[in-house]
Amino acid sequence: GYPGGWEKQCDRMLSSGINAEYGEGFNEYYAEMPWLAIPYADRDRKLKLSQKFGVTGIPCLVILGPDLDVVNSNARNRVSNDPDAADYPWGAKPLIDLDEDPSNINDYVSLLFVKGEGMDETAAKAIMDKMSSKGEEYIQKAKDSKDDQEFMFFFSNGASGKVTSSVMEAMENPAPANKPLLIILDIPEGGKYSVIECDTPTPEKVDSALADYKAGKLTMQQLC
């Protein structure tokens, strides 16, 4: 079992979204699973659950707490990358390595810090500490309001990362790959981005980037 006692208060449930032609195999598939399930034929309840939790593709794993509040609306990568359940119950992280877990980048406005080549580690840590602090702030705001998190925060060790490189290549006007960057990504609203103008990112730029985005002051460009 998972560490701690929380799992005793939580139900685990399989909601199948597989195509109808595979419906006959549902019982066989479910027989190997330890959790509750919605009967395959109950498409109406499956649809309502998908709408409730914003499920747009499968597989999708939603983590609920004992009070049925959403702990993580898209936990598949977190769980897959954590076979020992060290991060259980896989709640929101204030700062995420984009190249390890990009699962939420499509669903939230995000601030991405790309370290670049040769950046002073102390300076990089100061920016990441600031972003982590802001991440905690927005996680708490979302909990208090029971609403979606307004911003997600990501970092990358360099532009050549497996996911970061795809982001950089998709930019309408590619940013220099060898320098540290702060980038606002608004993929939910049509795939937009803005590279924050500065010679070297600083913790203060984290605050101003978020404020300028919310005030509509940033020039947003198109991801291709």
Coordinates of N, CA and C in Angstrom, one line a residue:
G1 N 0.8 -1.2 0.0 CA 0.0 0.0 0.0 C 0.9 1.2 0.0
Y2 N 0.2 2.4 -0.1 CA 0.9 3.7 -0.1 C 1.2 4.1 1.3
P3 N 2.2 4.9 1.5 CA 2.6 5.3 2.9 C 1.5 6.1 3.5
G4 N 1.5 6.1 4.9 CA 0.5 6.9 5.6 C -0.9 6.2 5.6
G5 N -1.8 6.9 6.2 CA -3.2 6.4 6.4 C -4.2 7.0 5.5
W6 N -3.8 8.0 4.6 CA -4.8 8.7 3.8 C -5.6 7.8 2.9
E7 N -4.8 6.7 2.3 CA -5.5 5.9 1.4 C -6.7 5.1 1.9
K8 N -6.8 5.0 3.3 CA -7.9 4.3 3.9 C -9.2 5.2 3.7
Q9 N -9.0 6.5 3.5 CA -10.1 7.4 3.4 C -10.5 7.7 2.0
C10 N -9.8 7.2 1.0 CA -10.0 7.5 -0.4 C -10.4 6.3 -1.2
D11 N -11.3 6.5 -2.1 CA -11.7 5.5 -3.0 C -10.9 5.7 -4.3
R12 N -10.5 4.5 -4.9 CA -9.9 4.6 -6.2 C -10.9 4.0 -7.2
M13 N -11.1 4.6 -8.4 CA -12.1 4.2 -9.3 C -11.6 4.3 -10.7
L14 N -12.0 3.3 -11.5 CA -11.7 3.2 -12.9 C -12.9 3.7 -13.7
S15 N -12.7 4.7 -14.6 CA -13.7 5.1 -15.5 C -13.2 4.9 -16.9
S16 N -13.7 4.0 -17.6 CA -13.2 3.6 -18.9 C -13.7 4.5 -20.0
G17 N -12.7 5.0 -20.8 CA -13.1 5.8 -22.0 C -12.7 5.1 -23.2
I18 N -12.4 3.8 -23.2 CA -12.0 3.0 -24.4 C -13.1 2.9 -25.3
N19 N -12.8 2.7 -26.6 CA -13.8 2.7 -27.7 C -14.8 1.5 -27.5
A20 N -16.0 1.7 -28.0 CA -17.1 0.7 -27.7 C -16.7 -0.7 -28.2
E21 N -15.9 -0.8 -29.3 CA -15.6 -2.1 -29.8 C -14.8 -3.0 -28.8
Y22 N -14.2 -2.3 -27.8 CA -13.4 -3.0 -26.8 C -14.2 -3.2 -25.5
G23 N -15.5 -2.8 -25.5 CA -16.3 -2.9 -24.3 C -16.4 -4.3 -23.8
E24 N -16.4 -5.3 -24.6 CA -16.5 -6.7 -24.2 C -15.3 -7.1 -23.3
G25 N -14.1 -6.5 -23.5 CA -13.0 -6.8 -22.7 C -12.8 -6.1 -21.4
F26 N -13.8 -5.2 -21.2 CA -13.7 -4.4 -20.0 C -13.7 -5.2 -18.7
N27 N -14.6 -6.2 -18.6 CA -14.6 -7.0 -17.3 C -13.3 -7.7 -17.1
E28 N -12.7 -8.2 -18.2 CA -11.4 -8.9 -18.1 C -10.3 -8.0 -17.7
Y29 N -10.3 -6.8 -18.2 CA -9.3 -5.8 -17.9 C -9.5 -5.4 -16.4
Y30 N -10.8 -5.1 -16.0 CA -11.0 -4.6 -14.7 C -10.7 -5.7 -13.6
A31 N -10.8 -7.0 -14.0 CA -10.6 -8.1 -13.1 C -9.2 -8.0 -12.5
E32 N -8.3 -7.4 -13.2 CA -6.9 -7.3 -12.8 C -6.6 -6.1 -11.9
M33 N -7.6 -5.3 -11.7 CA -7.4 -4.0 -11.0 C -8.0 -4.0 -9.6
P34 N -7.4 -3.2 -8.7 CA -7.8 -3.3 -7.3 C -8.8 -2.2 -6.9
W35 N -9.3 -1.4 -7.8 CA -10.2 -0.3 -7.5 C -11.6 -0.5 -7.9
L36 N -12.4 0.4 -7.5 CA -13.8 0.4 -8.0 C -13.9 0.8 -9.4
A37 N -15.1 0.5 -10.1 CA -15.2 0.9 -11.5 C -16.6 1.3 -11.8
I38 N -16.8 2.2 -12.7 CA -18.1 2.4 -13.3 C -18.4 1.4 -14.3
P39 N -19.5 0.7 -14.3 CA -19.8 -0.3 -15.4 C -19.6 0.3 -16.8
Y40 N -19.0 -0.5 -17.6 CA -18.7 0.1 -19.0 C -19.9 0.6 -19.7
A41 N -21.1 0.0 -19.5 CA -22.3 0.5 -20.2 C -22.8 1.8 -19.7
D42 N -22.3 2.3 -18.5 CA -22.9 3.5 -17.9 C -22.1 4.7 -18.5
R43 N -22.4 4.9 -19.8 CA -21.7 6.0 -20.5 C -22.1 7.4 -20.0
D44 N -23.3 7.5 -19.5 CA -23.8 8.8 -19.0 C -23.0 9.3 -17.8
R45 N -22.8 8.3 -16.9 CA -22.1 8.7 -15.6 C -20.6 8.9 -16.0
K46 N -20.0 8.2 -16.9 CA -18.7 8.4 -17.3 C -18.5 9.8 -17.9
L47 N -19.5 10.2 -18.8 CA -19.4 11.5 -19.4 C -19.5 12.6 -18.3
K48 N -20.4 12.5 -17.3 CA -20.5 13.5 -16.3 C -19.2 13.6 -15.5
L49 N -18.6 12.5 -15.2 CA -17.3 12.5 -14.5 C -16.2 13.2 -15.3
S50 N -16.2 12.9 -16.6 CA -15.2 13.6 -17.5 C -15.4 15.1 -17.5
Q51 N -16.7 15.5 -17.6 CA -17.0 16.9 -17.6 C -16.7 17.6 -16.2
K52 N -17.0 16.9 -15.2 CA -16.7 17.4 -13.8 C -15.2 17.7 -13.6
F53 N -14.3 16.8 -14.1 CA -12.9 16.9 -13.9 C -12.1 17.4 -15.1
G54 N -12.8 17.9 -16.1 CA -12.2 18.4 -17.3 C -11.3 17.5 -18.0
V55 N -11.7 16.2 -18.1 CA -11.0 15.2 -18.8 C -11.2 15.3 -20.3
T56 N -10.1 15.5 -21.1 CA -10.2 15.7 -22.5 C -9.5 14.6 -23.3
G57 N -8.8 13.7 -22.6 CA -8.1 12.6 -23.2 C -7.8 11.5 -22.2
I58 N -7.5 10.3 -22.7 CA -7.2 9.2 -21.9 C -5.8 8.7 -22.2
P59 N -5.1 8.0 -21.3 CA -5.5 7.8 -19.9 C -5.4 9.1 -19.1
C60 N -6.2 9.3 -18.1 CA -6.2 10.4 -17.2 C -6.3 9.9 -15.8
L61 N -5.5 10.5 -14.9 CA -5.6 10.1 -13.4 C -5.9 11.3 -12.6
V62 N -7.0 11.4 -11.9 CA -7.4 12.5 -11.1 C -7.3 12.0 -9.6
I63 N -6.6 12.7 -8.8 CA -6.4 12.4 -7.4 C -7.3 13.2 -6.5
L64 N -8.2 12.6 -5.7 CA -9.1 13.3 -4.8 C -8.7 13.1 -3.4
G65 N -8.9 14.1 -2.5 CA -8.6 13.9 -1.1 C -9.8 13.4 -0.4
P66 N -9.6 13.2 0.9 CA -10.7 12.6 1.8 C -12.0 13.4 1.7
D67 N -11.9 14.7 1.5 CA -13.0 15.6 1.4 C -13.6 15.7 -0.1
L68 N -13.0 14.9 -1.0 CA -13.3 14.9 -2.4 C -12.9 16.2 -3.1
D69 N -12.0 17.0 -2.5 CA -11.4 18.1 -3.2 C -10.3 17.5 -4.2
V70 N -10.1 18.2 -5.3 CA -9.1 17.7 -6.3 C -7.7 18.0 -5.7
V71 N -6.9 17.0 -5.6 CA -5.5 17.1 -5.2 C -4.7 17.3 -6.4
N72 N -5.0 16.6 -7.5 CA -4.2 16.7 -8.7 C -5.2 16.3 -9.9
S73 N -5.4 17.2 -10.8 CA -6.4 16.8 -11.9 C -5.7 16.1 -13.0
N74 N -4.4 16.0 -13.0 CA -3.7 15.3 -14.1 C -2.4 14.7 -13.5
A75 N -2.6 13.6 -12.8 CA -1.5 13.0 -12.0 C -0.8 11.8 -12.7
R76 N -1.1 11.5 -13.9 CA -0.6 10.3 -14.6 C 0.9 10.3 -14.6
N77 N 1.5 11.4 -15.1 CA 3.0 11.4 -15.1 C 3.6 11.4 -13.8
R78 N 3.0 12.1 -12.8 CA 3.6 12.1 -11.5 C 3.6 10.7 -10.9
V79 N 2.5 9.9 -11.0 CA 2.5 8.6 -10.5 C 3.4 7.6 -11.3
S80 N 3.4 7.8 -12.6 CA 4.2 6.9 -13.4 C 5.7 7.1 -13.1
N81 N 6.1 8.3 -12.8 CA 7.5 8.6 -12.5 C 7.9 8.4 -11.0
D82 N 6.9 7.9 -10.2 CA 7.1 7.7 -8.8 C 6.7 6.3 -8.3
P83 N 7.4 5.3 -8.8 CA 7.0 3.9 -8.5 C 7.0 3.6 -7.0
D84 N 7.8 4.3 -6.2 CA 7.8 4.1 -4.8 C 6.9 4.9 -4.0
A85 N 6.1 5.7 -4.7 CA 5.1 6.6 -4.0 C 5.8 7.6 -3.0
A86 N 7.0 8.0 -3.3 CA 7.7 9.0 -2.4 C 7.0 10.3 -2.3
D87 N 6.2 10.7 -3.4 CA 5.6 12.0 -3.4 C 4.1 11.9 -3.2
Y88 N 3.6 10.7 -2.7 CA 2.2 10.5 -2.4 C 1.7 11.6 -1.5
P89 N 0.5 12.2 -1.7 CA -0.5 11.9 -2.7 C -0.4 12.7 -4.0
W90 N 0.8 13.1 -4.4 CA 1.0 13.7 -5.7 C 0.2 15.0 -5.9
G91 N 0.2 15.8 -4.9 CA -0.5 17.1 -5.0 C 0.3 18.1 -5.9
A92 N -0.2 19.2 -6.0 CA 0.4 20.2 -6.9 C 1.8 20.6 -6.4
K93 N 2.8 20.7 -7.3 CA 4.1 21.1 -7.0 C 4.3 22.6 -7.3
P94 N 5.0 23.3 -6.5 CA 5.2 24.7 -6.7 C 6.1 25.0 -7.9
L95 N 7.1 24.1 -8.2 CA 8.0 24.3 -9.3 C 8.3 23.0 -9.9
I96 N 8.1 22.9 -11.2 CA 8.2 21.6 -11.9 C 9.3 21.6 -13.0
D97 N 10.0 20.5 -13.1 CA 11.0 20.4 -14.1 C 10.2 20.0 -15.4
L98 N 10.2 20.9 -16.3 CA 9.4 20.8 -17.6 C 9.8 19.5 -18.3
D99 N 11.1 19.2 -18.3 CA 11.5 18.0 -19.1 C 11.2 16.7 -18.4
E100 N 10.8 16.7 -17.2 CA 10.4 15.5 -16.5 C 8.9 15.4 -16.4
D101 N 8.2 16.5 -16.3 CA 6.7 16.4 -16.2 C 6.1 17.6 -16.8
P102 N 5.8 17.5 -18.1 CA 5.1 18.6 -18.8 C 3.6 18.5 -18.8
S103 N 3.0 17.6 -18.0 CA 1.6 17.3 -18.1 C 0.7 18.4 -18.0
N104 N 1.0 19.5 -17.2 CA 0.1 20.6 -17.0 C 0.3 21.8 -17.9
I105 N 1.3 21.7 -18.7 CA 1.7 22.9 -19.5 C 0.6 23.3 -20.5
N106 N -0.2 22.4 -20.9 CA -1.3 22.7 -21.9 C -2.5 23.3 -21.2
D107 N -2.6 23.2 -19.9 CA -3.9 23.5 -19.2 C -3.8 24.8 -18.4
Y108 N -2.6 25.3 -18.2 CA -2.5 26.5 -17.3 C -1.5 27.5 -18.0
V109 N -1.8 28.8 -17.7 CA -0.8 29.8 -18.0 C 0.4 29.5 -17.1
S110 N 1.6 29.5 -17.8 CA 2.8 29.1 -17.1 C 4.0 30.1 -17.2
L111 N 4.8 30.1 -16.2 CA 6.1 30.8 -16.3 C 7.2 29.8 -16.3
L112 N 8.0 29.9 -17.4 CA 9.1 28.9 -17.6 C 10.4 29.7 -17.5
F113 N 11.3 29.1 -16.6 CA 12.7 29.6 -16.5 C 13.6 28.6 -17.1
V114 N 14.4 29.0 -18.2 CA 15.4 28.2 -18.8 C 16.7 28.7 -18.4
K115 N 17.5 27.9 -17.7 CA 18.8 28.4 -17.1 C 19.8 28.9 -18.1
G116 N 19.9 28.2 -19.3 CA 20.9 28.7 -20.3 C 22.2 28.2 -19.9
E117 N 23.2 28.6 -20.7 CA 24.6 28.1 -20.6 C 25.4 29.0 -19.7
G118 N 26.0 28.4 -18.7 CA 27.0 29.1 -17.9 C 26.4 30.1 -16.9
M119 N 25.1 30.0 -16.6 CA 24.5 30.9 -15.7 C 25.0 30.6 -14.3
D120 N 25.3 31.6 -13.5 CA 25.8 31.4 -12.1 C 24.7 30.6 -11.3
E121 N 25.1 29.6 -10.7 CA 24.2 28.7 -10.0 C 23.5 29.4 -8.8
T122 N 24.2 30.3 -8.2 CA 23.6 31.1 -7.1 C 22.4 32.0 -7.6
A123 N 22.7 32.6 -8.8 CA 21.7 33.5 -9.4 C 20.5 32.6 -9.9
A124 N 20.8 31.4 -10.4 CA 19.7 30.6 -10.9 C 18.9 30.1 -9.7
K125 N 19.5 29.7 -8.6 CA 18.8 29.2 -7.4 C 17.9 30.3 -6.9
A126 N 18.4 31.6 -6.9 CA 17.5 32.7 -6.4 C 16.2 32.8 -7.2
I127 N 16.3 32.7 -8.5 CA 15.2 32.7 -9.4 C 14.2 31.6 -9.1
M128 N 14.8 30.4 -9.0 CA 14.0 29.2 -8.8 C 13.3 29.2 -7.4
D129 N 14.0 29.7 -6.4 CA 13.4 29.9 -5.1 C 12.3 30.9 -5.1
K130 N 12.4 31.9 -5.9 CA 11.3 32.9 -6.0 C 10.1 32.3 -6.7
M131 N 10.4 31.5 -7.8 CA 9.3 30.9 -8.5 C 8.6 29.8 -7.6
S132 N 9.4 29.1 -6.8 CA 8.8 28.1 -5.9 C 7.9 28.8 -4.9
S133 N 8.4 29.9 -4.4 CA 7.6 30.7 -3.4 C 6.3 31.2 -4.1
K134 N 6.3 31.7 -5.3 CA 5.1 32.1 -6.0 C 4.2 30.9 -6.3
G135 N 4.8 29.8 -6.6 CA 4.0 28.6 -6.8 C 3.3 28.2 -5.6
E136 N 3.9 28.2 -4.4 CA 3.2 27.9 -3.2 C 2.1 28.9 -3.0
E137 N 2.3 30.1 -3.3 CA 1.3 31.2 -3.1 C 0.0 30.9 -4.0
Y138 N 0.3 30.5 -5.2 CA -0.9 30.3 -6.1 C -1.5 28.9 -5.8
I139 N -0.8 28.0 -5.3 CA -1.4 26.7 -4.9 C -2.4 27.0 -3.7
Q140 N -1.9 27.8 -2.8 CA -2.8 28.1 -1.6 C -4.0 28.9 -2.0
K141 N -3.8 29.9 -2.9 CA -4.9 30.7 -3.4 C -6.0 29.8 -4.1
A142 N -5.5 28.8 -4.9 CA -6.5 27.8 -5.5 C -7.2 27.0 -4.5
K143 N -6.5 26.6 -3.4 CA -7.2 25.8 -2.4 C -8.2 26.6 -1.7
D144 N -7.9 27.9 -1.4 CA -8.8 28.7 -0.6 C -10.0 29.1 -1.5
S145 N -9.8 29.3 -2.8 CA -10.9 29.7 -3.6 C -11.7 28.5 -4.2
K146 N -11.0 27.3 -4.1 CA -11.6 26.1 -4.7 C -11.7 26.3 -6.2
D147 N -10.7 27.0 -6.8 CA -10.7 27.2 -8.2 C -9.4 26.7 -8.8
D148 N -9.3 26.8 -10.1 CA -8.1 26.3 -10.8 C -6.9 27.2 -10.4
Q149 N -5.7 26.7 -10.4 CA -4.5 27.5 -10.1 C -4.3 28.5 -11.3
E150 N -4.0 29.7 -10.9 CA -3.9 30.8 -11.9 C -2.7 30.6 -12.8
F151 N -1.5 30.3 -12.1 CA -0.3 30.1 -12.8 C 0.4 28.8 -12.4
M152 N 1.1 28.2 -13.3 CA 2.0 27.1 -13.0 C 3.4 27.6 -13.3
F153 N 4.4 26.9 -12.6 CA 5.8 27.4 -12.7 C 6.7 26.2 -13.0
F154 N 7.5 26.4 -14.1 CA 8.3 25.4 -14.6 C 9.8 25.9 -14.7
F155 N 10.7 25.0 -14.7 CA 12.1 25.3 -15.0 C 12.7 24.3 -15.9
S156 N 13.8 24.6 -16.6 CA 14.5 23.7 -17.4 C 16.0 24.0 -17.3
N157 N 16.8 23.0 -17.3 CA 18.2 23.1 -17.1 C 18.9 23.7 -18.4
G158 N 18.2 23.6 -19.5 CA 18.7 24.1 -20.8 C 17.8 24.0 -21.9
A159 N 18.0 24.7 -23.0 CA 17.1 24.7 -24.1 C 17.1 23.4 -24.9
S160 N 18.1 22.5 -24.6 CA 18.2 21.2 -25.3 C 17.4 20.1 -24.7
G161 N 16.7 20.4 -23.6 CA 15.9 19.4 -22.9 C 14.8 18.9 -23.8
K162 N 14.4 17.6 -23.6 CA 13.5 16.9 -24.5 C 12.2 17.7 -24.8
V163 N 11.7 18.3 -23.7 CA 10.4 19.1 -23.9 C 10.7 20.5 -24.2
T164 N 11.7 21.1 -23.5 CA 12.0 22.5 -23.7 C 12.4 22.8 -25.1
S165 N 13.2 21.8 -25.7 CA 13.6 22.0 -27.1 C 12.4 22.1 -28.1
S166 N 11.3 21.3 -27.8 CA 10.1 21.4 -28.6 C 9.4 22.8 -28.4
V167 N 9.4 23.3 -27.2 CA 8.9 24.6 -27.0 C 9.6 25.7 -27.7
M168 N 11.0 25.6 -27.6 CA 11.8 26.6 -28.3 C 11.6 26.5 -29.8
E169 N 11.5 25.3 -30.4 CA 11.4 25.2 -31.8 C 10.0 25.7 -32.3
A170 N 9.0 25.7 -31.4 CA 7.7 26.1 -31.8 C 7.5 27.6 -31.7
M171 N 8.5 28.3 -31.2 CA 8.3 29.8 -31.1 C 8.4 30.4 -32.5
E172 N 7.5 31.4 -32.7 CA 7.4 32.1 -33.9 C 8.7 32.8 -34.2
N173 N 9.3 33.4 -33.2 CA 10.6 34.1 -33.3 C 11.5 33.5 -32.2
P174 N 12.2 32.4 -32.6 CA 13.0 31.6 -31.6 C 13.9 32.5 -30.8
A175 N 13.9 32.2 -29.5 CA 14.8 33.0 -28.5 C 16.2 32.3 -28.5
P176 N 17.2 33.1 -28.2 CA 18.6 32.5 -28.1 C 18.6 31.3 -27.2
A177 N 19.2 30.2 -27.7 CA 19.1 29.0 -26.9 C 20.2 28.9 -25.9
N178 N 21.2 29.8 -25.9 CA 22.3 29.7 -25.0 C 22.3 30.7 -23.8
K179 N 21.2 31.5 -23.7 CA 21.1 32.4 -22.6 C 19.9 32.1 -21.7
P180 N 20.0 32.5 -20.4 CA 18.9 32.3 -19.5 C 17.7 33.1 -20.0
L181 N 16.5 32.5 -19.8 CA 15.3 33.1 -20.3 C 14.1 32.9 -19.3
L182 N 13.3 33.9 -19.2 CA 12.0 33.8 -18.6 C 10.9 33.9 -19.7
I183 N 10.0 32.9 -19.7 CA 9.0 32.8 -20.8 C 7.6 32.6 -20.2
I184 N 6.7 33.5 -20.6 CA 5.3 33.2 -20.2 C 4.7 32.4 -21.4
L185 N 4.1 31.3 -21.0 CA 3.4 30.4 -22.0 C 1.9 30.4 -21.7
D186 N 1.1 30.7 -22.7 CA -0.3 30.7 -22.5 C -0.9 29.7 -23.6
I187 N -0.6 28.5 -23.4 CA -1.0 27.4 -24.4 C -2.6 27.3 -24.4
P188 N -3.3 27.4 -23.2 CA -4.7 27.2 -23.3 C -5.4 28.2 -24.2
E189 N -4.9 29.4 -24.3 CA -5.6 30.4 -25.1 C -4.9 30.6 -26.4
G190 N -4.9 29.5 -27.2 CA -4.4 29.5 -28.5 C -3.0 29.4 -28.8
G191 N -2.2 29.0 -27.7 CA -0.8 28.7 -27.9 C 0.0 29.9 -28.1
K192 N 0.0 30.8 -27.1 CA 0.8 32.1 -27.1 C 2.0 32.0 -26.2
Y193 N 2.9 32.9 -26.4 CA 4.1 33.0 -25.6 C 4.7 34.4 -25.6
S194 N 5.4 34.7 -24.6 CA 6.2 36.0 -24.5 C 7.5 35.8 -23.8
V195 N 8.6 36.1 -24.4 CA 9.9 36.1 -23.8 C 10.1 37.4 -23.1
I196 N 10.3 37.3 -21.8 CA 10.5 38.5 -20.9 C 11.8 39.2 -21.3
E197 N 11.7 40.4 -21.6 CA 12.9 41.2 -22.1 C 13.7 41.6 -20.9
C198 N 15.0 41.0 -20.9 CA 16.0 41.4 -19.9 C 17.3 40.7 -20.3
D199 N 18.4 41.3 -19.9 CA 19.7 40.7 -20.1 C 19.9 39.4 -19.4
T200 N 19.5 39.5 -18.1 CA 19.6 38.3 -17.3 C 18.4 38.3 -16.3
P201 N 17.7 37.2 -16.3 CA 16.5 37.1 -15.4 C 16.9 37.3 -13.9
T202 N 16.0 37.9 -13.2 CA 16.2 38.1 -11.7 C 14.9 37.7 -11.0
P203 N 15.0 37.5 -9.7 CA 13.8 37.2 -8.9 C 12.7 38.3 -9.1
E204 N 13.2 39.6 -9.2 CA 12.2 40.7 -9.4 C 11.4 40.5 -10.7
K205 N 12.1 40.0 -11.7 CA 11.5 39.8 -13.0 C 10.3 38.8 -13.0
V206 N 10.4 37.9 -12.0 CA 9.3 36.9 -11.9 C 8.0 37.6 -11.5
D207 N 8.1 38.5 -10.5 CA 7.0 39.3 -10.1 C 6.4 40.2 -11.3
S208 N 7.4 40.9 -11.9 CA 6.9 41.8 -13.0 C 6.3 41.1 -14.2
A209 N 6.9 39.9 -14.5 CA 6.3 39.1 -15.6 C 4.9 38.7 -15.4
L210 N 4.6 38.3 -14.2 CA 3.2 37.9 -13.8 C 2.3 39.1 -13.8
A211 N 2.8 40.2 -13.2 CA 2.0 41.4 -13.2 C 1.7 41.9 -14.6
D212 N 2.7 41.9 -15.4 CA 2.5 42.5 -16.8 C 1.6 41.6 -17.6
Y213 N 1.7 40.3 -17.4 CA 0.7 39.4 -18.1 C -0.7 39.7 -17.7
K214 N -0.9 39.7 -16.4 CA -2.3 40.0 -15.9 C -2.8 41.3 -16.3
A215 N -1.9 42.3 -16.5 CA -2.3 43.6 -16.9 C -2.4 43.8 -18.4
G216 N -2.1 42.7 -19.2 CA -2.2 42.7 -20.6 C -1.1 43.5 -21.3
K217 N 0.0 43.7 -20.6 CA 1.1 44.5 -21.1 C 2.1 43.8 -21.9
L218 N 2.1 42.5 -22.0 CA 3.0 41.7 -22.7 C 2.6 41.5 -24.2
T219 N 3.6 41.6 -25.0 CA 3.3 41.3 -26.5 C 3.4 39.8 -26.6
M220 N 2.3 39.1 -26.9 CA 2.2 37.7 -27.0 C 2.4 37.3 -28.4
Q221 N 3.2 36.3 -28.7 CA 3.4 35.8 -30.0 C 2.9 34.3 -30.1
Q222 N 2.9 33.8 -31.3 CA 2.2 32.6 -31.6 C 3.2 31.4 -31.6
L223 N 2.8 30.3 -30.9 CA 3.6 29.1 -31.0 C 3.1 28.4 -32.3
C224 N 4.0 27.9 -33.0 CA 3.7 27.3 -34.3 C 3.3 25.8 -34.1

